[in-house]
Short mmCIF file of C-alpha atoms and ligand atoms in Angstrom, two decimals:
data_model
loop_
_atom_site.label_atom_id
_atom_site.label_comp_id
_atom_site.label_asym_id
_atom_site.label_seq_id
_atom_site.Cartn_x
_atom_site.Cartn_y
_atom_site.Cartn_z
CA UNK A 1 83.41 107.43 116.75
CA UNK A 2 86.55 106.33 114.58
CA UNK A 3 88.94 103.96 116.40
CA UNK A 4 92.48 105.29 117.13
CA UNK A 5 95.36 103.32 115.91
CA UNK A 6 98.98 104.05 116.81
CA UNK A 7 101.57 103.48 114.04
CA UNK A 8 105.12 103.41 115.41
CA UNK A 9 107.61 104.08 112.55
CA UNK A 10 104.64 105.69 110.73
CA UNK A 11 107.01 108.14 108.69
CA UNK A 12 108.88 105.24 107.33
CA UNK A 13 108.55 103.46 104.05
CA UNK A 14 105.73 100.86 104.74
CA UNK A 15 104.62 102.86 107.82
CA UNK A 16 103.64 105.87 105.84
CA UNK A 17 101.80 103.88 103.12
CA UNK A 18 99.81 102.07 105.83
CA UNK A 19 98.99 105.47 107.55
CA UNK A 20 97.53 106.58 104.18
CA UNK A 21 95.34 103.39 103.94
CA UNK A 22 94.24 103.57 107.68
CA UNK A 23 93.02 107.23 107.03
CA UNK A 24 91.24 106.09 103.94
CA UNK A 25 89.59 103.51 106.07
CA UNK A 26 88.20 106.14 108.57
CA UNK A 27 90.54 105.32 111.20
CA UNK A 28 92.03 108.16 113.52
CA UNK A 29 95.82 107.64 113.37
CA UNK A 30 98.59 108.68 115.75
CA UNK A 31 102.20 108.43 114.54
CA UNK A 32 105.15 107.84 116.76
CA UNK A 33 108.59 108.00 115.20
CA UNK A 34 112.27 108.97 115.98
CA UNK A 35 112.91 110.22 112.43
CA UNK A 36 116.22 108.27 112.34
CA UNK A 37 115.44 107.11 108.96
CA UNK A 38 112.76 109.28 107.58
CA UNK A 39 111.61 113.12 107.53
CA UNK A 40 108.79 115.09 108.85
CA UNK A 41 107.88 116.07 105.11
CA UNK A 42 106.64 112.57 104.85
CA UNK A 43 103.52 113.89 106.92
CA UNK A 44 103.06 116.40 104.27
CA UNK A 45 102.72 113.79 101.56
CA UNK A 46 100.19 111.92 103.66
CA UNK A 47 98.25 115.12 104.25
CA UNK A 48 98.20 115.80 100.40
CA UNK A 49 97.03 112.41 99.66
CA UNK A 50 94.30 111.97 102.33
CA UNK A 51 93.48 115.69 103.27
CA UNK A 52 94.26 114.72 106.99
CA UNK A 53 97.65 115.19 108.84
CA UNK A 54 97.99 112.36 111.38
CA UNK A 55 98.87 113.40 114.98
CA UNK A 56 102.63 113.12 115.39
CA UNK A 57 105.03 112.58 118.24
CA UNK A 58 108.85 112.41 117.82
CA UNK A 59 109.80 109.63 120.36
CA UNK A 60 112.58 107.20 120.89
CA UNK A 61 110.57 103.88 121.80
CA UNK A 62 113.74 102.28 122.90
CA UNK A 63 113.77 104.74 125.88
CA UNK A 64 111.10 103.31 128.20
CA UNK A 65 110.47 106.70 129.97
CA UNK A 66 109.79 108.71 126.77
CA UNK A 67 107.76 105.69 125.39
CA UNK A 68 105.55 105.63 128.59
CA UNK A 69 105.10 109.44 128.44
CA UNK A 70 104.04 109.44 124.75
CA UNK A 71 101.44 106.67 125.26
CA UNK A 72 99.92 108.43 128.32
CA UNK A 73 98.99 111.24 125.96
CA UNK A 74 96.76 109.27 123.85
CA UNK A 75 94.42 107.07 126.15
CA UNK A 76 92.23 106.63 123.18
CA UNK A 77 94.55 104.30 121.29
CA UNK A 78 92.72 100.98 120.64
CA UNK A 79 95.49 99.01 118.63
CA UNK A 80 99.22 99.45 117.76
CA UNK A 81 100.88 98.59 114.41
CA UNK A 82 104.59 98.38 115.30
CA UNK A 83 106.95 99.26 112.30
CA UNK A 84 109.55 101.11 114.30
CA UNK A 85 112.85 99.29 113.86
CA UNK A 86 116.26 99.47 112.23
CA UNK A 87 116.23 97.48 109.04
CA UNK A 88 119.39 97.70 107.07
CA UNK A 89 120.74 94.21 106.76
CA UNK A 90 124.26 94.97 106.07
CA UNK A 91 124.50 97.52 108.83
CA UNK A 92 123.09 95.08 111.37
CA UNK A 93 126.21 92.83 110.71
CA UNK A 94 128.49 95.64 111.58
CA UNK A 95 126.51 96.99 114.46
CA UNK A 96 124.51 93.96 115.96
CA UNK A 97 124.25 95.43 119.55
CA UNK A 98 122.81 98.67 118.16
CA UNK A 99 120.24 96.55 116.30
CA UNK A 100 119.38 94.23 119.20
CA UNK A 101 119.17 97.21 121.66
CA UNK A 102 117.00 99.43 119.37
CA UNK A 103 114.71 96.75 117.93
CA UNK A 104 114.14 94.61 120.98
CA UNK A 105 114.09 97.35 123.50
CA UNK A 106 111.50 99.31 121.52
CA UNK A 107 109.28 96.21 121.16
CA UNK A 108 109.37 95.29 124.82
CA UNK A 109 108.70 98.89 125.93
CA UNK A 110 105.70 99.07 123.72
CA UNK A 111 104.44 95.61 124.96
CA UNK A 112 105.05 96.73 128.58
CA UNK A 113 102.63 99.57 127.98
CA UNK A 114 100.01 97.38 126.25
CA UNK A 115 100.16 94.99 129.15
CA UNK A 116 99.19 97.64 131.73
CA UNK A 117 96.52 99.68 129.67
CA UNK A 118 93.38 99.14 127.67
CA UNK A 119 95.07 98.81 124.31
CA UNK A 120 93.88 95.41 122.97
CA UNK A 121 95.34 94.72 119.67
CA UNK A 122 99.04 94.60 118.29
CA UNK A 123 100.33 94.17 114.64
CA UNK A 124 103.91 93.47 114.25
CA UNK A 125 106.07 94.11 111.14
CA UNK A 126 107.89 90.95 110.60
CA UNK A 127 109.80 89.53 107.57
CA UNK A 128 110.26 86.56 105.25
CA UNK A 129 113.97 86.74 106.40
CA UNK A 130 112.83 84.45 109.27
CA UNK A 131 112.50 81.46 106.78
CA UNK A 132 116.16 81.84 105.65
CA UNK A 133 116.60 79.54 102.40
CA UNK A 134 113.35 77.39 102.60
CA UNK A 135 113.72 73.63 101.60
CA UNK A 136 110.35 73.80 99.91
CA UNK A 137 108.64 76.48 97.91
CA UNK A 138 106.22 78.26 98.05
CA UNK A 139 106.89 78.94 101.77
CA UNK A 140 103.87 78.72 104.19
CA UNK A 141 103.43 80.08 107.66
CA UNK A 142 104.13 76.64 108.94
CA UNK A 143 107.45 76.14 106.97
CA UNK A 144 110.39 75.75 109.34
CA UNK A 145 112.13 78.85 110.54
CA UNK A 146 115.85 78.97 109.83
CA UNK A 147 118.67 80.88 111.52
CA UNK A 148 118.53 84.33 109.68
CA UNK A 149 121.70 85.30 108.05
CA UNK A 150 121.78 88.69 109.68
CA UNK A 151 121.21 90.28 113.19
CA UNK A 152 118.42 92.38 111.54
CA UNK A 153 116.74 88.99 110.48
CA UNK A 154 117.30 87.64 114.09
CA UNK A 155 115.70 90.56 115.75
CA UNK A 156 112.63 89.74 113.82
CA UNK A 157 112.67 86.22 114.79
CA UNK A 158 113.49 87.00 118.42
CA UNK A 159 110.65 89.56 118.34
CA UNK A 160 108.24 87.03 117.11
CA UNK A 161 109.10 84.84 120.11
CA UNK A 162 108.78 87.74 122.54
CA UNK A 163 105.30 88.45 121.23
CA UNK A 164 104.30 84.84 121.44
CA UNK A 165 105.24 84.56 125.13
CA UNK A 166 103.76 87.89 125.96
CA UNK A 167 100.24 86.66 124.59
CA UNK A 168 100.64 83.46 126.32
CA UNK A 169 100.85 85.60 129.57
CA UNK A 170 98.20 87.88 128.56
CA UNK A 171 95.35 86.00 127.07
CA UNK A 172 93.07 88.98 126.74
CA UNK A 173 95.43 90.71 124.39
CA UNK A 174 95.63 89.86 120.63
CA UNK A 175 98.52 90.03 118.07
CA UNK A 176 99.23 89.37 114.45
CA UNK A 177 102.84 89.12 112.99
CA UNK A 178 103.01 89.91 109.23
CA UNK A 179 105.90 88.47 107.36
CA UNK A 180 106.62 90.65 104.37
CA UNK A 181 108.41 89.40 101.49
CA UNK A 182 110.13 91.94 99.33
CA UNK A 183 108.11 95.42 99.62
CA UNK A 184 108.76 97.63 96.54
CA UNK A 185 107.20 100.52 94.86
CA UNK A 186 105.36 103.67 96.10
CA UNK A 187 102.02 105.38 96.30
CA UNK A 188 100.54 106.22 92.76
CA UNK A 189 100.75 109.92 93.64
CA UNK A 190 104.53 109.67 93.96
CA UNK A 191 104.17 111.95 97.02
CA UNK A 192 105.59 109.28 99.45
CA UNK A 193 107.93 106.33 98.81
CA UNK A 194 111.10 104.69 100.00
CA UNK A 195 113.37 107.54 101.32
CA UNK A 196 116.84 106.85 99.60
CA UNK A 197 119.17 107.81 102.48
CA UNK A 198 122.68 106.86 101.44
CA UNK A 199 123.72 104.06 99.07
CA UNK A 200 120.76 101.70 98.79
CA UNK A 201 121.25 97.98 99.69
CA UNK A 202 117.91 97.03 98.10
CA UNK A 203 117.52 96.11 94.46
CA UNK A 204 114.75 98.37 93.41
CA UNK A 205 116.07 101.76 94.72
CA UNK A 206 119.53 100.85 93.19
CA UNK A 207 117.86 100.27 89.83
CA UNK A 208 115.74 103.57 89.84
CA UNK A 209 118.84 105.52 91.02
CA UNK A 210 121.05 103.96 88.14
CA UNK A 211 118.27 104.84 85.61
CA UNK A 212 118.07 108.31 87.05
CA UNK A 213 121.99 108.58 86.46
CA UNK A 214 122.81 108.73 90.04
CA UNK A 215 124.66 105.35 89.92
CA UNK A 216 126.96 104.18 87.13
CA UNK A 217 125.42 100.74 86.76
CA UNK A 218 123.71 98.14 88.81
CA UNK A 219 125.79 95.01 90.02
CA UNK A 220 123.62 91.84 89.70
CA UNK A 221 124.79 89.66 92.58
CA UNK A 222 125.33 86.27 91.01
CA UNK A 223 124.21 84.56 87.94
CA UNK A 224 125.19 81.13 89.00
CA UNK A 225 122.16 80.16 91.30
CA UNK A 226 120.05 76.97 90.57
CA UNK A 227 117.32 79.21 89.00
CA UNK A 228 115.85 79.45 85.48
CA UNK A 229 118.22 82.30 84.51
CA UNK A 230 120.88 82.01 87.13
CA UNK A 231 119.94 85.08 89.11
CA UNK A 232 118.26 85.12 92.51
CA UNK A 233 114.50 84.99 92.74
CA UNK A 234 112.35 86.96 95.24
CA UNK A 235 108.68 87.61 95.81
CA UNK A 236 108.27 91.27 95.13
CA UNK A 237 105.09 93.05 96.46
CA UNK A 238 103.76 96.41 96.00
CA UNK A 239 103.98 98.35 99.19
CA UNK A 240 100.37 99.68 98.96
CA UNK A 241 99.26 95.91 98.78
CA UNK A 242 101.27 95.47 102.06
CA UNK A 243 99.64 98.64 103.53
CA UNK A 244 96.16 97.53 102.73
CA UNK A 245 96.96 94.28 104.45
CA UNK A 246 97.49 96.06 107.70
CA UNK A 247 94.01 97.52 107.50
CA UNK A 248 92.58 94.01 106.99
CA UNK A 249 94.83 92.91 109.97
CA UNK A 250 93.55 95.56 112.29
CA UNK A 251 89.93 94.70 111.29
CA UNK A 252 90.57 91.01 111.84
CA UNK A 253 91.87 91.54 115.42
CA UNK A 254 88.36 92.43 116.38
CA UNK A 255 87.07 89.09 115.16
CA UNK A 256 89.71 86.89 116.63
CA UNK A 257 87.99 84.44 118.99
CA UNK A 258 89.87 81.02 119.77
CA UNK A 259 93.54 82.21 119.28
CA UNK A 260 94.92 85.45 120.40
CA UNK A 261 97.94 85.27 118.14
CA UNK A 262 98.41 84.44 114.40
CA UNK A 263 100.92 84.85 111.64
CA UNK A 264 100.42 85.73 107.92
CA UNK A 265 102.80 85.77 104.88
CA UNK A 266 102.38 88.92 102.79
CA UNK A 267 103.57 88.16 99.27
CA UNK A 268 102.33 87.88 95.85
CA UNK A 269 102.79 84.17 95.52
CA UNK A 270 104.97 84.70 92.47
CA UNK A 271 108.87 84.64 92.31
CA UNK A 272 110.87 86.96 90.00
CA UNK A 273 114.62 86.83 89.15
CA UNK A 274 116.86 89.97 89.10
CA UNK A 275 116.90 89.85 85.41
CA UNK A 276 113.25 89.57 85.03
CA UNK A 277 112.92 92.65 87.37
CA UNK A 278 115.41 94.53 85.14
CA UNK A 279 113.51 93.49 81.90
CA UNK A 280 110.22 94.67 83.55
CA UNK A 281 111.89 97.92 84.67
CA UNK A 282 113.15 98.58 81.07
CA UNK A 283 109.65 98.00 79.75
CA UNK A 284 107.93 100.30 81.98
CA UNK A 285 110.45 103.06 82.10
CA UNK A 286 111.21 102.71 78.32
CA UNK A 287 114.83 102.90 78.97
CA UNK A 288 117.87 100.59 78.84
CA UNK A 289 119.36 99.82 82.36
CA UNK A 290 123.18 99.76 82.72
CA UNK A 291 124.08 96.63 84.72
CA UNK A 292 126.90 94.03 84.97
CA UNK A 293 126.95 90.47 86.42
CA UNK A 294 129.08 90.35 89.64
CA UNK A 295 129.77 87.86 92.41
CA UNK A 296 127.06 86.74 94.81
CA UNK A 297 126.42 88.87 97.86
CA UNK A 298 127.23 87.29 101.08
CA UNK A 299 124.13 86.24 103.14
CA UNK A 300 121.91 86.20 100.13
CA UNK A 301 119.47 83.29 99.72
CA UNK A 302 118.82 81.66 96.19
CA UNK A 303 115.07 81.80 96.04
CA UNK A 304 112.07 82.50 98.04
CA UNK A 305 108.46 83.23 97.36
CA UNK A 306 105.19 83.11 99.45
CA UNK A 307 102.27 80.94 99.76
CA UNK A 308 99.71 83.74 100.91
CA UNK A 309 96.60 81.50 100.79
CA UNK A 310 96.18 81.93 104.50
CA UNK A 311 96.17 85.76 104.34
CA UNK A 312 93.82 85.62 101.21
CA UNK A 313 91.36 83.53 103.07
CA UNK A 314 91.60 84.75 106.63
CA UNK A 315 92.16 88.34 106.21
CA UNK A 316 90.01 88.63 102.99
CA UNK A 317 93.07 90.41 101.44
CA UNK A 318 94.77 89.97 97.99
CA UNK A 319 97.35 91.69 96.11
CA UNK A 320 95.96 94.12 93.38
CA UNK A 321 99.29 95.30 91.84
CA UNK A 322 101.54 93.61 89.17
CA UNK A 323 105.40 93.68 89.14
CA UNK A 324 105.10 96.13 86.38
CA UNK A 325 102.85 98.62 88.38
CA UNK A 326 105.33 98.39 91.35
CA UNK A 327 108.33 99.16 89.23
CA UNK A 328 106.60 102.03 87.34
CA UNK A 329 105.50 103.44 90.74
CA UNK A 330 109.10 103.16 91.99
CA UNK A 331 110.35 105.05 88.84
CA UNK A 332 107.89 107.80 89.17
CA UNK A 333 108.68 108.25 92.87
CA UNK A 334 112.47 108.46 92.00
CA UNK A 335 111.84 111.35 89.49
CA UNK A 336 109.34 113.09 91.88
CA UNK A 337 111.70 112.78 94.86
CA UNK A 338 114.77 113.98 92.92
CA UNK A 339 112.91 116.98 91.61
CA UNK A 340 111.13 118.00 94.69
CA UNK A 341 113.23 117.04 97.70
CA UNK A 342 116.98 117.34 96.45
C1 WQD B 1 116.81 91.38 96.21
C2 WQD B 1 117.66 90.62 95.34
C3 WQD B 1 120.07 90.46 95.67
C4 WQD B 1 120.93 94.81 95.18
C5 WQD B 1 116.11 92.30 102.11
C6 WQD B 1 115.93 91.88 103.48
C7 WQD B 1 114.41 91.76 103.94
C8 WQD B 1 113.72 92.88 103.42
C9 WQD B 1 113.86 93.05 101.96
C10 WQD B 1 113.33 94.59 105.19
C11 WQD B 1 118.75 89.72 95.91
C12 WQD B 1 119.82 91.35 94.46
C13 WQD B 1 120.27 93.71 95.40
C14 WQD B 1 121.77 95.03 94.17
C15 WQD B 1 121.32 92.83 93.35
N1 WQD B 1 114.15 93.88 104.36
N2 WQD B 1 120.46 92.66 94.36
N3 WQD B 1 121.98 93.94 93.23
O1 WQD B 1 118.04 90.88 100.30
O2 WQD B 1 115.88 89.88 99.26
O3 WQD B 1 115.73 91.36 101.25
O4 WQD B 1 115.34 93.41 101.75
O5 WQD B 1 112.26 94.13 105.59
O6 WQD B 1 114.20 91.38 105.25
O7 WQD B 1 116.62 90.74 103.79
O8 WQD B 1 116.37 92.26 99.28
O9 WQD B 1 116.48 94.20 97.50
O10 WQD B 1 118.65 93.64 98.90
O11 WQD B 1 117.80 91.91 97.20
O12 WQD B 1 121.55 91.79 92.56
O13 WQD B 1 122.48 96.12 93.97
O14 WQD B 1 118.28 91.59 94.51
O15 WQD B 1 121.22 89.76 95.56
O16 WQD B 1 118.84 88.64 95.07
P1 WQD B 1 116.60 91.01 100.00
P2 WQD B 1 117.31 93.11 98.22
#
């Protein structure tokens, strides 16, 4: 009998790619999402890729009553992967209370349900933003956490603390926090990807929209960093590699014995600068990208990339895609999205 996994935020960017990989690994998937930053047609894409349409409930998890009501409909859920959260860094600075309310209430409502029912496993979508600007690189799971620059980043750090304390009080439950570095790209089919709602904050959607002619040019935020070419460095990881790590994580929950909580970095272990990303994009798209050098963006860190040995060794997971693969898939998705969903 296939195990049933609940994916909250399952019509979102990383959520939808994770649903595809879970279905491919013969899990039965239920998706909860409030569709605040995604669309129902993402389910069409998942069905076209896998041949299976996951069960879907539109639910606002920050509302305790509707959260409880939705969970009660699916007593067969064995584990939860929790993506549902607001994630726009800039917006979180303007609307901190909305971010704390939504992201922390949703988490606590889900944990409250888990505490009183038979669900044993919980996987949390965390972020490298909890490290701030590390003093030492590459950054490991034991690297000191720093005060995140944004309320968004703080909700990730507070959430990890809440999960830690919840598990301390519920030793029979198990949980993992997965700290993503910079997820980019899209499924090779180009049927699902990162929905570009509004002006993109993140680098890759801005690049593909500029290349498509929707934006005049890319602003490169700063060229005076202490890096080889002066532009900031990040660990860009293909979203499908991130998705596959969640399948490995769900499988690992079963095997956990001594500890009931653990944390993993999900990155490639390599850092690339903004200019290197531009060069790689021009190579795979075979077109010149219009860009200009601008001032640094407030809140940006200079450089970060992961040491993901722990995930490699403990989860038996490793990245399979290169930066070129990820950028080509992002470009294919941009063209598919504009032709089919605009
Ligand atoms: C990457 C680099 C920018 C846009 C954020 C969150 C993190 C995660 C990923 C959710 C930086 C530069 C960007 C542009 C640019 N989010 N840039 N011009 O800020 O590393 O991480 O997104 O999980 O938690 O903090 O990602 O893509 O915004 O920026 O030069 O138009 O690209 O300065 O160096 P970031 P990003």
